[in-house]
């Protein structure tokens, strides 16, 4: 009876203030369906400080910040027709020193029913988020405020200087921007043709490889300018070229190398929501002959991305998904049958991409906190058919490209950084130790 009444109220109001619950956004519906130990759908965003992290202070900061963020202070519930969020009400999850591999599946009953975790290692604060809560921009929004609170407690004079309130740049908006901006659509914009997949020997069960490459933003701009592309286009093209040279050995392929690229929709639709608000486009390169040059790969990636990243096309992509969700027949189907359909659709879409490269963008912090912060970074968990992924994140003049992988071979990563060095970039590379012999 509770679920039926809740569903009626959900359709009318969106949020029930009496029991403190909220709907999932359009993209979030998928993540609980496909998540598990082998595909966690957890991403990590981290910040390196210029000092060692104190666990007690970090716990105090989390205890203070969490109640202010309704979007993180929830647990996931399963209804008859949809999953939904309910206010958690438990104490904040425990902050722990990192001792395991990153991006592990978050088991709710071991985490006080929260869908995120906070850990630390030496001078690094880690925030890991189940994608059902929010995308990378929502994660950054929370991590920055957690970091600010930590620094204010650790440095009382700083706290006296800036005060003890949320930053003016921090959003608490929980609007479903998919629903607000969609237009009725019957156009399917996503590609489902199978792509070339990177295969090979896997790391031992549970292991997770991370390789960071850090370089100058200014110098990267100069290199990208030579190819007449953006930094994002250049790095995506370098990834494609590395797969082409290291896996296909510059030979023809019947399947394209296709890189899924998430696009943050907020700038296009003037949104400040902390819920998920992104769509996927793809950079594609089909090697129909031997020995393509890097310039040819750059041109192909540039063309495919620029054709897709327009407001009109992005609107078509998410409107198609929202239209399906809003269909009355689909809404009346019990959740167990929706899950079967969503798993099938997801599998088709997942195998249509070789990998994913996401760009968190340039992270800015309030001026008063800059002396305490060294760098931000991020990376993704693995997904079906994608055993190697890339993430771009920058802070100040430093850009970090991070590979996350469950493959034992690192030839694609080496080829990628070699390509950058050949273009004149100085790259500092470090790993989490998985690949040490």
Tab-separated table of C-alpha atoms in Angstrom:
chain	number	residue	atom	x	y	z
A	1	UNK	CA	0.000	0.000	0.000
A	2	UNK	CA	2.859	2.369	0.847
A	3	UNK	CA	4.395	2.061	-2.619
A	4	UNK	CA	1.095	2.652	-4.415
A	5	UNK	CA	0.380	5.786	-2.417
A	6	UNK	CA	3.941	6.968	-2.816
A	7	UNK	CA	3.785	6.482	-6.575
A	8	UNK	CA	0.576	8.535	-6.829
A	9	UNK	CA	2.142	11.367	-4.857
A	10	UNK	CA	5.350	11.089	-6.874
A	11	UNK	CA	3.498	11.653	-10.136
A	12	UNK	CA	1.665	14.673	-8.748
A	13	UNK	CA	4.337	16.485	-6.777
A	14	UNK	CA	7.748	14.949	-7.495
A	15	UNK	CA	8.794	15.175	-3.817
A	16	UNK	CA	6.893	14.142	-0.693
A	17	UNK	CA	8.012	16.376	2.141
A	18	UNK	CA	6.312	14.257	4.822
A	19	UNK	CA	8.471	11.187	4.282
A	20	UNK	CA	11.429	12.989	2.645
A	21	UNK	CA	11.763	11.265	-0.690
A	22	UNK	CA	12.575	12.134	-4.290
A	23	UNK	CA	12.508	10.669	-7.783
A	24	UNK	CA	15.563	9.542	-9.700
A	25	UNK	CA	16.473	11.570	-12.764
A	26	UNK	CA	16.099	10.004	-16.209
A	27	UNK	CA	19.689	8.769	-16.473
A	28	UNK	CA	19.824	7.484	-12.891
A	29	UNK	CA	17.112	4.865	-13.504
A	30	UNK	CA	19.647	2.688	-15.313
A	31	UNK	CA	22.388	2.505	-12.689
A	32	UNK	CA	20.662	0.400	-9.983
A	33	UNK	CA	19.631	-2.071	-12.685
A	34	UNK	CA	23.124	-2.808	-14.012
A	35	UNK	CA	25.283	-2.227	-10.914
A	36	UNK	CA	27.034	-5.081	-9.122
A	37	UNK	CA	30.415	-6.332	-7.943
A	38	UNK	CA	31.761	-6.629	-11.499
A	39	UNK	CA	30.351	-3.292	-12.700
A	40	UNK	CA	30.038	-0.920	-9.772
A	41	UNK	CA	29.019	2.284	-11.608
A	42	UNK	CA	31.088	4.120	-9.000
A	43	UNK	CA	33.393	6.959	-10.005
A	44	UNK	CA	36.095	8.649	-7.948
A	45	UNK	CA	36.953	12.332	-7.640
A	46	UNK	CA	39.872	13.285	-5.418
A	47	UNK	CA	41.790	16.291	-4.187
A	48	UNK	CA	45.454	16.390	-3.201
A	49	UNK	CA	46.205	18.845	-0.415
A	50	UNK	CA	49.528	20.426	0.481
A	51	UNK	CA	49.379	18.692	3.872
A	52	UNK	CA	48.614	15.271	5.332
A	53	UNK	CA	44.934	14.542	5.938
A	54	UNK	CA	43.703	14.148	9.518
A	55	UNK	CA	40.983	11.472	9.690
A	56	UNK	CA	39.160	12.973	12.687
A	57	UNK	CA	38.964	16.401	11.088
A	58	UNK	CA	37.780	14.904	7.790
A	59	UNK	CA	35.041	12.988	9.642
A	60	UNK	CA	34.007	16.180	11.429
A	61	UNK	CA	33.872	18.015	8.102
A	62	UNK	CA	31.722	15.292	6.543
A	63	UNK	CA	29.371	15.273	9.537
A	64	UNK	CA	28.927	19.028	9.116
A	65	UNK	CA	28.516	19.162	5.331
A	66	UNK	CA	26.346	16.112	4.634
A	67	UNK	CA	23.085	17.402	6.203
A	68	UNK	CA	23.271	20.430	3.904
A	69	UNK	CA	23.228	18.266	0.745
A	70	UNK	CA	19.861	16.573	0.280
A	71	UNK	CA	21.153	14.851	-2.839
A	72	UNK	CA	23.785	12.905	-0.864
A	73	UNK	CA	21.802	12.456	2.359
A	74	UNK	CA	19.601	9.710	0.887
A	75	UNK	CA	19.287	5.955	0.502
A	76	UNK	CA	17.935	4.053	-2.487
A	77	UNK	CA	14.568	2.331	-2.184
A	78	UNK	CA	12.843	-0.112	-4.526
A	79	UNK	CA	9.215	0.491	-5.402
A	80	UNK	CA	6.736	-1.438	-7.543
A	81	UNK	CA	7.334	0.651	-10.654
A	82	UNK	CA	10.548	2.616	-10.049
A	83	UNK	CA	13.471	3.004	-7.691
A	84	UNK	CA	13.330	6.173	-5.599
A	85	UNK	CA	15.354	8.113	-3.014
A	86	UNK	CA	14.396	8.359	0.638
A	87	UNK	CA	15.989	10.613	3.242
A	88	UNK	CA	18.623	8.557	5.044
A	89	UNK	CA	18.687	9.994	8.547
A	90	UNK	CA	21.613	7.882	9.756
A	91	UNK	CA	24.961	9.327	10.870
A	92	UNK	CA	27.377	10.099	8.041
A	93	UNK	CA	29.370	7.142	6.712
A	94	UNK	CA	32.678	6.525	8.443
A	95	UNK	CA	35.761	8.092	6.937
A	96	UNK	CA	38.476	5.463	6.513
A	97	UNK	CA	42.079	5.390	5.413
A	98	UNK	CA	42.229	3.828	1.968
A	99	UNK	CA	43.358	0.212	2.052
A	100	UNK	CA	41.596	-1.373	-0.940
A	101	UNK	CA	41.342	-0.790	-4.683
A	102	UNK	CA	39.170	2.134	-5.803
A	103	UNK	CA	35.693	2.286	-7.339
A	104	UNK	CA	34.420	-0.847	-5.588
A	105	UNK	CA	30.706	-1.599	-5.515
A	106	UNK	CA	29.033	0.231	-2.632
A	107	UNK	CA	27.115	-2.227	-0.455
A	108	UNK	CA	24.498	-0.105	1.279
A	109	UNK	CA	24.114	-2.115	4.474
A	110	UNK	CA	27.872	-1.827	5.028
A	111	UNK	CA	27.854	1.915	4.453
A	112	UNK	CA	24.976	3.105	6.636
A	113	UNK	CA	22.793	2.948	3.500
A	114	UNK	CA	24.660	5.832	1.862
A	115	UNK	CA	25.599	5.656	-1.825
A	116	UNK	CA	28.942	7.402	-1.544
A	117	UNK	CA	32.104	6.898	0.496
A	118	UNK	CA	34.873	9.204	1.716
A	119	UNK	CA	38.401	7.952	2.318
A	120	UNK	CA	41.905	9.404	2.499
A	121	UNK	CA	45.508	8.437	1.867
A	122	UNK	CA	48.397	10.634	2.976
A	123	UNK	CA	47.505	14.079	1.526
A	124	UNK	CA	44.599	12.882	-0.659
A	125	UNK	CA	40.861	13.042	0.040
A	126	UNK	CA	38.794	10.594	-2.044
A	127	UNK	CA	35.097	10.880	-2.822
A	128	UNK	CA	33.545	7.830	-4.507
A	129	UNK	CA	29.983	8.167	-5.767
A	130	UNK	CA	27.432	5.695	-7.067
A	131	UNK	CA	26.354	7.316	-10.334
A	132	UNK	CA	22.685	7.085	-9.371
A	133	UNK	CA	23.214	10.129	-7.108
A	134	UNK	CA	24.829	12.536	-9.540
A	135	UNK	CA	27.359	12.964	-12.326
A	136	UNK	CA	30.910	14.304	-12.097
A	137	UNK	CA	29.847	17.932	-11.770
A	138	UNK	CA	27.565	17.099	-8.850
A	139	UNK	CA	30.416	15.146	-7.265
A	140	UNK	CA	32.825	18.063	-7.626
A	141	UNK	CA	30.217	20.348	-6.093
A	142	UNK	CA	30.131	18.162	-2.957
A	143	UNK	CA	33.877	17.445	-2.761
A	144	UNK	CA	34.810	21.116	-2.954
A	145	UNK	CA	32.511	21.989	-0.074
A	146	UNK	CA	33.800	19.040	1.962
A	147	UNK	CA	37.367	20.211	1.315
A	148	UNK	CA	36.534	23.792	2.266
A	149	UNK	CA	34.994	22.627	5.536
A	150	UNK	CA	38.001	20.418	6.279
A	151	UNK	CA	40.442	23.280	5.721
A	152	UNK	CA	38.405	25.671	7.866
A	153	UNK	CA	38.511	23.219	10.775
A	154	UNK	CA	42.185	22.342	10.268
A	155	UNK	CA	43.141	26.027	10.020
A	156	UNK	CA	41.023	28.110	12.437
A	157	UNK	CA	42.444	31.390	11.151
A	158	UNK	CA	41.201	30.490	7.681
A	159	UNK	CA	37.785	29.761	9.170
A	160	UNK	CA	37.759	33.164	10.844
A	161	UNK	CA	38.728	34.797	7.558
A	162	UNK	CA	36.110	33.192	5.274
A	163	UNK	CA	33.318	32.350	7.730
A	164	UNK	CA	31.557	29.016	8.138
A	165	UNK	CA	28.940	28.971	5.423
A	166	UNK	CA	28.614	27.284	2.041
A	167	UNK	CA	30.436	28.928	-0.856
A	168	UNK	CA	28.340	31.158	-3.098
A	169	UNK	CA	29.370	28.888	-5.997
A	170	UNK	CA	27.994	25.733	-4.352
A	171	UNK	CA	24.665	24.564	-5.751
A	172	UNK	CA	21.986	22.736	-3.756
A	173	UNK	CA	19.593	22.654	-6.705
A	174	UNK	CA	17.788	19.295	-7.153
A	175	UNK	CA	15.853	20.090	-10.320
A	176	UNK	CA	15.391	17.284	-12.843
A	177	UNK	CA	16.767	19.228	-15.798
A	178	UNK	CA	16.037	16.353	-18.183
A	179	UNK	CA	12.306	16.711	-17.542
A	180	UNK	CA	12.406	20.501	-17.556
A	181	UNK	CA	14.137	20.773	-20.943
A	182	UNK	CA	12.943	17.777	-22.946
A	183	UNK	CA	10.819	18.036	-26.077
A	184	UNK	CA	8.636	15.252	-27.407
A	185	UNK	CA	10.859	13.062	-29.504
A	186	UNK	CA	10.756	9.845	-31.484
A	187	UNK	CA	14.284	10.088	-32.823
A	188	UNK	CA	16.813	7.537	-31.595
A	189	UNK	CA	20.170	9.307	-31.531
A	190	UNK	CA	22.474	6.685	-30.014
A	191	UNK	CA	24.494	4.307	-32.157
A	192	UNK	CA	24.110	0.587	-31.498
A	193	UNK	CA	26.443	-0.895	-34.142
A	194	UNK	CA	29.163	-2.916	-32.425
A	195	UNK	CA	32.543	-1.236	-32.025
A	196	UNK	CA	36.058	-2.627	-31.779
A	197	UNK	CA	36.612	-3.800	-28.183
A	198	UNK	CA	39.960	-3.864	-26.372
A	199	UNK	CA	40.556	-7.368	-25.071
A	200	UNK	CA	43.388	-9.132	-23.290
A	201	UNK	CA	44.549	-10.737	-20.090
A	202	UNK	CA	42.860	-9.271	-17.029
A	203	UNK	CA	44.463	-8.269	-13.760
A	204	UNK	CA	43.838	-10.580	-10.835
A	205	UNK	CA	40.293	-10.515	-9.459
A	206	UNK	CA	39.670	-7.361	-7.485
A	207	UNK	CA	42.707	-5.489	-8.817
A	208	UNK	CA	42.200	-2.110	-10.458
A	209	UNK	CA	44.942	-0.282	-12.339
A	210	UNK	CA	45.274	3.510	-12.322
A	211	UNK	CA	47.807	5.542	-14.321
A	212	UNK	CA	47.950	9.342	-14.069
A	213	UNK	CA	49.674	11.557	-16.620
A	214	UNK	CA	50.086	15.221	-15.633
A	215	UNK	CA	51.007	18.008	-18.030
A	216	UNK	CA	50.792	21.779	-18.548
A	217	UNK	CA	47.440	23.133	-19.720
A	218	UNK	CA	49.104	26.012	-21.545
A	219	UNK	CA	51.472	23.752	-23.478
A	220	UNK	CA	48.605	21.385	-24.252
A	221	UNK	CA	46.644	24.313	-25.660
A	222	UNK	CA	49.581	25.160	-27.928
A	223	UNK	CA	49.803	21.576	-29.213
A	224	UNK	CA	46.040	21.342	-29.752
A	225	UNK	CA	46.079	24.662	-31.584
A	226	UNK	CA	48.594	23.252	-34.062
A	227	UNK	CA	46.055	20.583	-34.982
A	228	UNK	CA	43.207	23.152	-34.947
A	229	UNK	CA	41.262	21.258	-32.295
A	230	UNK	CA	40.269	21.674	-28.660
A	231	UNK	CA	42.198	20.007	-25.841
A	232	UNK	CA	39.359	17.516	-25.419
A	233	UNK	CA	39.362	16.624	-29.122
A	234	UNK	CA	43.135	16.248	-29.144
A	235	UNK	CA	43.224	13.892	-26.145
A	236	UNK	CA	40.332	11.782	-27.430
A	237	UNK	CA	42.085	11.502	-30.803
A	238	UNK	CA	45.333	10.480	-29.076
A	239	UNK	CA	43.445	7.709	-27.266
A	240	UNK	CA	41.912	6.490	-30.534
A	241	UNK	CA	45.281	6.593	-32.275
A	242	UNK	CA	46.876	4.589	-29.485
A	243	UNK	CA	44.213	1.871	-29.801
A	244	UNK	CA	44.729	1.920	-33.566
A	245	UNK	CA	48.511	1.546	-33.341
A	246	UNK	CA	48.850	-0.697	-30.275
A	247	UNK	CA	45.847	-3.018	-30.731
A	248	UNK	CA	45.107	-2.975	-34.469
A	249	UNK	CA	48.763	-2.351	-35.394
A	250	UNK	CA	47.583	0.176	-38.017
A	251	UNK	CA	45.662	-2.508	-39.919
A	252	UNK	CA	42.112	-2.180	-41.316
A	253	UNK	CA	39.117	-3.120	-39.186
A	254	UNK	CA	35.472	-3.811	-39.992
A	255	UNK	CA	34.475	-2.328	-36.633
A	256	UNK	CA	35.127	1.314	-35.759
A	257	UNK	CA	37.102	2.522	-32.778
A	258	UNK	CA	34.373	4.517	-31.048
A	259	UNK	CA	34.932	6.587	-27.904
A	260	UNK	CA	31.923	7.571	-25.813
A	261	UNK	CA	32.263	11.158	-24.598
A	262	UNK	CA	29.876	12.413	-21.888
A	263	UNK	CA	28.707	15.996	-22.439
A	264	UNK	CA	27.735	18.169	-19.473
A	265	UNK	CA	24.389	19.707	-20.468
A	266	UNK	CA	24.296	22.450	-17.840
A	267	UNK	CA	25.971	25.186	-19.933
A	268	UNK	CA	23.669	24.472	-22.885
A	269	UNK	CA	20.448	24.706	-20.860
A	270	UNK	CA	21.451	27.165	-18.093
A	271	UNK	CA	21.107	24.531	-15.371
A	272	UNK	CA	22.774	24.343	-11.954
A	273	UNK	CA	21.227	21.035	-10.938
A	274	UNK	CA	23.179	18.623	-8.755
A	275	UNK	CA	21.372	15.636	-10.262
A	276	UNK	CA	22.710	13.844	-13.336
A	277	UNK	CA	22.487	16.048	-16.410
A	278	UNK	CA	24.615	14.720	-19.261
A	279	UNK	CA	24.356	12.747	-22.489
A	280	UNK	CA	26.820	10.627	-24.421
A	281	UNK	CA	28.150	11.460	-27.873
A	282	UNK	CA	30.909	9.535	-29.617
A	283	UNK	CA	34.130	10.122	-31.495
A	284	UNK	CA	34.476	7.539	-34.239
A	285	UNK	CA	37.300	6.334	-36.459
A	286	UNK	CA	36.905	3.457	-38.920
A	287	UNK	CA	40.285	2.305	-40.295
A	288	UNK	CA	39.399	1.112	-43.798
A	289	UNK	CA	43.022	0.944	-44.941
A	290	UNK	CA	46.501	0.646	-43.459
A	291	UNK	CA	48.770	3.270	-41.919
A	292	UNK	CA	46.545	6.243	-41.173
A	293	UNK	CA	48.460	9.221	-39.843
A	294	UNK	CA	47.703	10.828	-36.488
A	295	UNK	CA	46.515	13.914	-38.352
A	296	UNK	CA	43.871	11.826	-40.136
A	297	UNK	CA	42.658	10.374	-36.836
A	298	UNK	CA	42.480	13.853	-35.301
A	299	UNK	CA	40.411	15.055	-38.251
A	300	UNK	CA	37.960	12.149	-37.934
A	301	UNK	CA	37.523	12.632	-34.181
A	302	UNK	CA	37.069	16.386	-34.577
A	303	UNK	CA	34.435	16.001	-37.277
A	304	UNK	CA	32.366	13.372	-35.464
A	305	UNK	CA	32.351	15.293	-32.180
A	306	UNK	CA	31.527	18.692	-33.653
A	307	UNK	CA	28.658	17.259	-35.675
A	308	UNK	CA	27.080	15.943	-32.473
A	309	UNK	CA	27.820	18.615	-29.876
A	310	UNK	CA	25.133	21.096	-30.795
A	311	UNK	CA	22.285	22.119	-28.525
A	312	UNK	CA	19.712	20.751	-30.967
A	313	UNK	CA	21.310	17.315	-31.218
A	314	UNK	CA	21.969	17.039	-27.486
A	315	UNK	CA	18.331	17.918	-26.873
A	316	UNK	CA	17.255	15.155	-29.257
A	317	UNK	CA	19.405	12.604	-27.432
A	318	UNK	CA	17.982	13.099	-23.957
A	319	UNK	CA	14.457	13.893	-25.178
A	320	UNK	CA	14.262	10.436	-26.732
A	321	UNK	CA	15.091	8.856	-23.373
A	322	UNK	CA	12.697	11.069	-21.399
A	323	UNK	CA	9.867	10.436	-23.867
A	324	UNK	CA	10.240	6.703	-23.262
A	325	UNK	CA	10.159	7.211	-19.503
A	326	UNK	CA	7.054	9.377	-19.670
A	327	UNK	CA	5.148	6.917	-21.855
A	328	UNK	CA	2.115	5.854	-19.862
A	329	UNK	CA	2.429	2.186	-20.823
A	330	UNK	CA	6.064	2.074	-19.724
A	331	UNK	CA	5.233	3.731	-16.398
A	332	UNK	CA	2.645	1.044	-15.653
A	333	UNK	CA	5.064	-1.843	-16.215
A	334	UNK	CA	6.325	-3.391	-12.940
A	335	UNK	CA	9.963	-2.673	-12.115
A	336	UNK	CA	11.150	-6.259	-12.622
A	337	UNK	CA	10.092	-6.129	-16.292
A	338	UNK	CA	11.508	-2.622	-16.778
A	339	UNK	CA	14.827	-3.935	-15.462
A	340	UNK	CA	14.953	-6.702	-18.064
A	341	UNK	CA	14.302	-4.211	-20.867
A	342	UNK	CA	16.848	-1.704	-19.559
A	343	UNK	CA	19.556	-4.371	-19.238
A	344	UNK	CA	19.003	-5.404	-22.849
A	345	UNK	CA	19.101	-1.830	-24.154
A	346	UNK	CA	22.183	-1.074	-22.064
A	347	UNK	CA	24.075	-4.101	-23.395
A	348	UNK	CA	23.417	-3.046	-26.979
A	349	UNK	CA	24.589	0.494	-26.298
A	350	UNK	CA	27.628	-0.559	-24.238
A	351	UNK	CA	29.023	-2.804	-26.957
A	352	UNK	CA	28.733	0.089	-29.406
A	353	UNK	CA	31.699	1.840	-27.760
A	354	UNK	CA	35.341	0.879	-27.455
A	355	UNK	CA	35.896	3.029	-24.391
A	356	UNK	CA	34.782	6.171	-22.583
A	357	UNK	CA	36.710	9.405	-22.096
A	358	UNK	CA	35.099	11.904	-19.756
A	359	UNK	CA	36.251	15.462	-19.138
A	360	UNK	CA	35.516	16.822	-15.658
A	361	UNK	CA	36.797	20.179	-16.860
A	362	UNK	CA	38.864	22.841	-15.114
A	363	UNK	CA	38.125	22.986	-11.395
A	364	UNK	CA	38.270	26.356	-9.695
A	365	UNK	CA	38.311	26.989	-5.951
A	366	UNK	CA	37.793	30.138	-3.915
A	367	UNK	CA	41.003	32.168	-3.782
A	368	UNK	CA	41.412	31.803	-0.013
A	369	UNK	CA	41.737	27.998	-0.347
A	370	UNK	CA	44.200	27.904	-3.247
A	371	UNK	CA	47.386	27.783	-1.069
A	372	UNK	CA	46.155	24.557	0.556
A	373	UNK	CA	45.200	22.631	-2.589
A	374	UNK	CA	47.657	20.923	-4.903
A	375	UNK	CA	45.566	19.104	-7.538
A	376	UNK	CA	42.217	17.517	-8.398
A	377	UNK	CA	41.727	14.293	-10.318
A	378	UNK	CA	39.100	11.722	-11.234
A	379	UNK	CA	38.576	8.336	-12.864
A	380	UNK	CA	35.868	5.837	-13.774
A	381	UNK	CA	35.001	2.245	-12.959
A	382	UNK	CA	34.796	-0.351	-15.709
A	383	UNK	CA	31.611	-1.216	-17.613
A	384	UNK	CA	30.443	-3.929	-19.985
A	385	UNK	CA	32.887	-4.318	-22.877
A	386	UNK	CA	35.032	-1.426	-21.657
A	387	UNK	CA	38.053	-2.597	-19.661
A	388	UNK	CA	40.035	0.623	-20.160
A	389	UNK	CA	38.757	4.184	-19.723
A	390	UNK	CA	40.127	7.719	-19.568
A	391	UNK	CA	39.291	10.801	-17.499
A	392	UNK	CA	40.443	14.400	-17.961
A	393	UNK	CA	40.624	16.855	-15.073
A	394	UNK	CA	42.524	20.113	-14.649
A	395	UNK	CA	43.317	22.567	-11.882
A	396	UNK	CA	45.283	25.745	-12.495
A	397	UNK	CA	47.846	25.064	-15.219
A	398	UNK	CA	47.984	21.321	-14.528
A	399	UNK	CA	45.910	18.788	-16.461
A	400	UNK	CA	45.699	15.172	-15.352
A	401	UNK	CA	44.694	12.437	-17.794
A	402	UNK	CA	43.925	9.272	-15.847
A	403	UNK	CA	43.602	5.765	-17.245
A	404	UNK	CA	41.609	3.244	-15.210
A	405	UNK	CA	41.842	-0.373	-16.287
A	406	UNK	CA	41.440	-4.031	-15.360
A	407	UNK	CA	43.741	-5.165	-18.173
A	408	UNK	CA	47.244	-6.453	-17.415
A	409	UNK	CA	48.699	-4.955	-20.593
A	410	UNK	CA	49.486	-1.226	-20.619
A	411	UNK	CA	50.505	-0.786	-24.250
A	412	UNK	CA	47.587	1.539	-25.036
A	413	UNK	CA	48.501	3.796	-22.126
A	414	UNK	CA	52.174	3.838	-23.157
A	415	UNK	CA	51.227	4.579	-26.757
A	416	UNK	CA	48.994	7.433	-25.636
A	417	UNK	CA	51.672	9.167	-23.553
A	418	UNK	CA	54.299	8.497	-26.218
A	419	UNK	CA	52.104	10.318	-28.738
A	420	UNK	CA	51.865	13.324	-26.419
A	421	UNK	CA	55.626	13.392	-25.838
A	422	UNK	CA	56.257	13.213	-29.589
A	423	UNK	CA	54.141	16.350	-29.897
A	424	UNK	CA	56.448	18.131	-27.466
A	425	UNK	CA	54.560	17.746	-24.204
A	426	UNK	CA	56.293	17.011	-20.909
A	427	UNK	CA	54.272	14.366	-19.071
A	428	UNK	CA	54.781	13.159	-15.496
A	429	UNK	CA	53.412	9.627	-15.096
A	430	UNK	CA	52.548	7.819	-11.867
A	431	UNK	CA	50.500	4.719	-11.024
A	432	UNK	CA	48.766	3.135	-8.048
A	433	UNK	CA	51.354	0.353	-8.070
A	434	UNK	CA	49.329	-2.422	-9.711
A	435	UNK	CA	51.692	-2.559	-12.683
A	436	UNK	CA	54.911	-2.651	-10.650
A	437	UNK	CA	56.831	-5.875	-11.196
